CSV table of N, CA and C in Angstrom, one decimal:
chain,number,residue,atom,x,y,z
A,1,PRO,N,0.8,-1.2,0.0
A,1,PRO,CA,0.0,0.0,0.0
A,1,PRO,C,0.8,1.3,0.0
A,2,LYS,N,2.0,1.3,0.7
A,2,LYS,CA,2.8,2.5,0.8
A,2,LYS,C,3.4,2.8,-0.6
A,3,VAL,N,3.8,1.7,-1.3
A,3,VAL,CA,4.4,1.9,-2.6
A,3,VAL,C,3.3,2.4,-3.6
A,4,ALA,N,2.2,1.8,-3.6
A,4,ALA,CA,1.1,2.2,-4.5
A,4,ALA,C,0.7,3.7,-4.2
A,5,LYS,N,0.7,4.1,-3.0
A,5,LYS,CA,0.4,5.5,-2.6
A,5,LYS,C,1.5,6.4,-3.1
A,6,ALA,N,2.7,6.0,-3.3
A,6,ALA,CA,3.8,6.8,-3.7
A,6,ALA,C,3.6,7.3,-5.1
A,7,PHE,N,2.8,6.6,-5.9
A,7,PHE,CA,2.6,7.0,-7.3
A,7,PHE,C,1.6,8.1,-7.4
A,8,ASP,N,0.9,8.4,-6.3
A,8,ASP,CA,0.0,9.5,-6.4
A,8,ASP,C,0.6,10.8,-5.9
A,9,TYR,N,1.3,11.5,-6.8
A,9,TYR,CA,2.0,12.7,-6.4
A,9,TYR,C,1.1,13.9,-6.2
A,10,ARG,N,-0.1,13.8,-6.7
A,10,ARG,CA,-1.1,14.9,-6.6
A,10,ARG,C,-1.5,15.2,-5.2
A,11,GLY,N,-1.2,14.3,-4.3
A,11,GLY,CA,-1.6,14.5,-2.9
A,11,GLY,C,-0.5,15.4,-2.2
A,12,GLU,N,0.6,15.6,-2.8
A,12,GLU,CA,1.6,16.5,-2.3
A,12,GLU,C,1.2,18.0,-2.3
A,13,PRO,N,1.6,18.7,-1.3
A,13,PRO,CA,1.2,20.1,-1.3
A,13,PRO,C,1.8,20.8,-2.5
A,14,LEU,N,1.0,21.8,-3.0
A,14,LEU,CA,1.5,22.6,-4.2
A,14,LEU,C,2.9,23.1,-4.0
A,15,SER,N,3.2,23.6,-2.8
A,15,SER,CA,4.5,24.2,-2.6
A,15,SER,C,5.6,23.1,-2.8
A,16,VAL,N,5.4,21.9,-2.5
A,16,VAL,CA,6.4,20.8,-2.8
A,16,VAL,C,6.4,20.5,-4.2
A,17,ARG,N,5.3,20.4,-4.9
A,17,ARG,CA,5.3,20.1,-6.3
A,17,ARG,C,6.0,21.2,-7.1
A,18,GLU,N,5.8,22.5,-6.7
A,18,GLU,CA,6.5,23.6,-7.4
A,18,GLU,C,8.0,23.5,-7.3
A,19,LYS,N,8.5,23.0,-6.2
A,19,LYS,CA,9.9,22.9,-6.0
A,19,LYS,C,10.5,21.9,-7.0
A,20,TYR,N,9.7,20.8,-7.3
A,20,TYR,CA,10.2,19.9,-8.3
A,20,TYR,C,9.9,20.3,-9.7
A,21,GLY,N,9.0,21.2,-9.9
A,21,GLY,CA,8.5,21.6,-11.2
A,21,GLY,C,7.1,20.9,-11.4
A,22,THR,N,6.2,21.7,-11.9
A,22,THR,CA,4.8,21.1,-12.0
A,22,THR,C,4.6,20.4,-13.3
A,23,GLY,N,5.6,20.3,-14.2
A,23,GLY,CA,5.5,19.5,-15.4
A,23,GLY,C,5.8,18.0,-15.3
A,24,HIS,N,5.9,17.4,-16.4
A,24,HIS,CA,6.1,15.9,-16.4
A,24,HIS,C,7.3,15.5,-15.7
A,25,ARG,N,8.4,16.2,-16.0
A,25,ARG,CA,9.7,15.8,-15.4
A,25,ARG,C,9.7,16.0,-13.9
A,26,GLY,N,9.2,17.1,-13.4
A,26,GLY,CA,9.1,17.3,-12.0
A,26,GLY,C,8.3,16.2,-11.3
A,27,ALA,N,7.2,15.8,-11.9
A,27,ALA,CA,6.3,14.7,-11.4
A,27,ALA,C,7.1,13.4,-11.3
A,28,CYS,N,7.9,13.1,-12.3
A,28,CYS,CA,8.7,11.9,-12.3
A,28,CYS,C,9.7,11.9,-11.2
A,29,TYR,N,10.4,13.0,-10.9
A,29,TYR,CA,11.4,13.1,-9.8
A,29,TYR,C,10.7,13.0,-8.5
A,30,LEU,N,9.5,13.6,-8.4
A,30,LEU,CA,8.8,13.6,-7.1
A,30,LEU,C,8.3,12.1,-6.8
A,31,VAL,N,7.8,11.4,-7.8
A,31,VAL,CA,7.4,10.0,-7.6
A,31,VAL,C,8.6,9.2,-7.2
A,32,GLY,N,9.8,9.5,-7.8
A,32,GLY,CA,11.0,8.7,-7.4
A,32,GLY,C,11.3,8.9,-6.0
A,33,ARG,N,11.3,10.2,-5.5
A,33,ARG,CA,11.5,10.4,-4.1
A,33,ARG,C,10.5,9.7,-3.2
A,34,LYS,N,9.3,9.8,-3.6
A,34,LYS,CA,8.2,9.1,-2.8
A,34,LYS,C,8.4,7.6,-2.7
A,35,LEU,N,8.9,7.0,-3.8
A,35,LEU,CA,9.1,5.6,-3.8
A,35,LEU,C,10.2,5.2,-2.8
A,36,ILE,N,11.3,6.0,-2.8
A,36,ILE,CA,12.4,5.8,-1.9
A,36,ILE,C,11.9,5.9,-0.4
A,37,GLU,N,11.1,6.9,-0.2
A,37,GLU,CA,10.5,7.1,1.2
A,37,GLU,C,9.6,6.0,1.6
A,38,ALA,N,9.0,5.3,0.6
A,38,ALA,CA,8.1,4.2,0.8
A,38,ALA,C,8.9,2.9,1.1
A,39,GLY,N,10.2,2.9,0.9
A,39,GLY,CA,11.0,1.7,1.2
A,39,GLY,C,11.5,1.0,0.0
A,40,VAL,N,11.2,1.5,-1.2
A,40,VAL,CA,11.8,0.9,-2.4
A,40,VAL,C,13.3,1.1,-2.4
A,41,ARG,N,14.1,0.1,-2.6
A,41,ARG,CA,15.5,0.1,-2.5
A,41,ARG,C,16.2,0.6,-3.8
A,42,PHE,N,15.6,0.4,-4.9
A,42,PHE,CA,16.3,0.8,-6.2
A,42,PHE,C,15.2,1.4,-7.1
A,43,VAL,N,15.5,2.7,-7.5
A,43,VAL,CA,14.5,3.4,-8.3
A,43,VAL,C,15.2,4.0,-9.5
A,44,THR,N,14.6,3.8,-10.7
A,44,THR,CA,15.1,4.4,-11.9
A,44,THR,C,14.1,5.4,-12.3
A,45,VAL,N,14.5,6.7,-12.5
A,45,VAL,CA,13.5,7.7,-12.9
A,45,VAL,C,13.7,7.9,-14.5
A,46,ASP,N,12.6,7.6,-15.2
A,46,ASP,CA,12.5,7.8,-16.6
A,46,ASP,C,11.6,8.9,-16.9
A,47,VAL,N,12.2,10.0,-17.5
A,47,VAL,CA,11.4,11.2,-17.7
A,47,VAL,C,10.8,11.3,-19.1
A,48,ARG,N,10.9,10.3,-19.9
A,48,ARG,CA,10.4,10.4,-21.2
A,48,ARG,C,8.9,10.4,-21.2
A,49,TRP,N,8.3,11.2,-22.1
A,49,TRP,CA,6.8,11.2,-22.3
A,49,TRP,C,6.4,9.8,-22.8
A,50,PRO,N,5.3,9.3,-22.4
A,50,PRO,CA,4.8,8.0,-22.9
A,50,PRO,C,4.4,8.2,-24.3
A,51,HIS,N,4.2,7.0,-25.0
A,51,HIS,CA,3.6,7.0,-26.3
A,51,HIS,C,2.2,7.6,-26.3
A,52,THR,N,2.0,8.6,-27.2
A,52,THR,CA,0.6,9.1,-27.3
A,52,THR,C,0.4,9.4,-28.8
A,53,GLN,N,-0.8,9.8,-29.2
A,53,GLN,CA,-1.0,10.2,-30.6
A,53,GLN,C,-0.1,11.3,-31.0
A,54,GLU,N,0.1,12.3,-30.1
A,54,GLU,CA,0.9,13.4,-30.5
A,54,GLU,C,2.4,13.0,-30.7
A,55,TYR,N,2.9,12.1,-29.8
A,55,TYR,CA,4.2,11.5,-29.9
A,55,TYR,C,4.2,10.0,-30.0
A,56,PRO,N,4.0,9.5,-31.2
A,56,PRO,CA,3.8,8.0,-31.3
A,56,PRO,C,4.9,7.2,-30.8
A,57,GLY,N,6.1,7.7,-30.9
A,57,GLY,CA,7.3,7.0,-30.3
A,57,GLY,C,7.7,7.5,-29.0
A,58,GLY,N,6.8,8.2,-28.3
A,58,GLY,CA,7.2,8.9,-27.1
A,58,GLY,C,8.0,10.1,-27.3
A,59,PHE,N,8.5,10.7,-26.3
A,59,PHE,CA,9.3,11.9,-26.5
A,59,PHE,C,10.4,11.9,-25.4
A,60,ASN,N,11.7,12.0,-25.8
A,60,ASN,CA,12.7,11.8,-24.8
A,60,ASN,C,13.1,13.2,-24.2
A,61,LEU,N,12.9,13.3,-22.9
A,61,LEU,CA,13.3,14.6,-22.2
A,61,LEU,C,14.5,14.4,-21.3
A,62,ASN,N,15.3,13.3,-21.5
A,62,ASN,CA,16.4,13.1,-20.7
A,62,ASN,C,17.4,14.3,-21.0
A,63,TRP,N,18.2,14.6,-20.0
A,63,TRP,CA,19.2,15.7,-20.1
A,63,TRP,C,20.3,15.3,-21.0
A,64,ASP,N,20.6,14.1,-21.2
A,64,ASP,CA,21.7,13.7,-22.1
A,64,ASP,C,21.3,12.4,-22.8
A,65,HIS,N,20.8,12.5,-24.0
A,65,HIS,CA,20.4,11.4,-24.7
A,65,HIS,C,21.0,11.4,-26.1
A,66,HIS,N,21.0,10.2,-26.7
A,66,HIS,CA,21.7,10.1,-28.0
A,66,HIS,C,20.8,9.3,-29.0
A,67,ASP,N,19.6,9.2,-28.7
A,67,ASP,CA,18.7,8.5,-29.7
A,67,ASP,C,18.0,9.5,-30.6
A,68,LEU,N,17.2,9.0,-31.5
A,68,LEU,CA,16.6,9.8,-32.5
A,68,LEU,C,15.4,10.5,-31.9
A,69,MET,N,15.1,11.7,-32.3
A,69,MET,CA,13.9,12.4,-31.9
A,69,MET,C,12.9,12.1,-33.0
A,70,TYR,N,11.6,12.0,-32.6
A,70,TYR,CA,10.5,11.7,-33.5
A,70,TYR,C,9.9,13.0,-33.9
A,71,ALA,N,9.7,13.2,-35.2
A,71,ALA,CA,9.1,14.4,-35.7
A,71,ALA,C,7.6,14.2,-35.8
């Protein structure tokens, strides 16, 4: 239950969410922190946008990536 609850970052106060950034990347980092606090021992944070109609291959927002960008 603690780990499942960690994925709900919307319950965090707005002031905390703003420190991480209110966009997709900030939410990913915040969930990573919450998973560690819930006792998860190994966490990988993947900040890529998921596959959507707008981005059929997803969209890579990593700070240092070397793959192809989808147009």
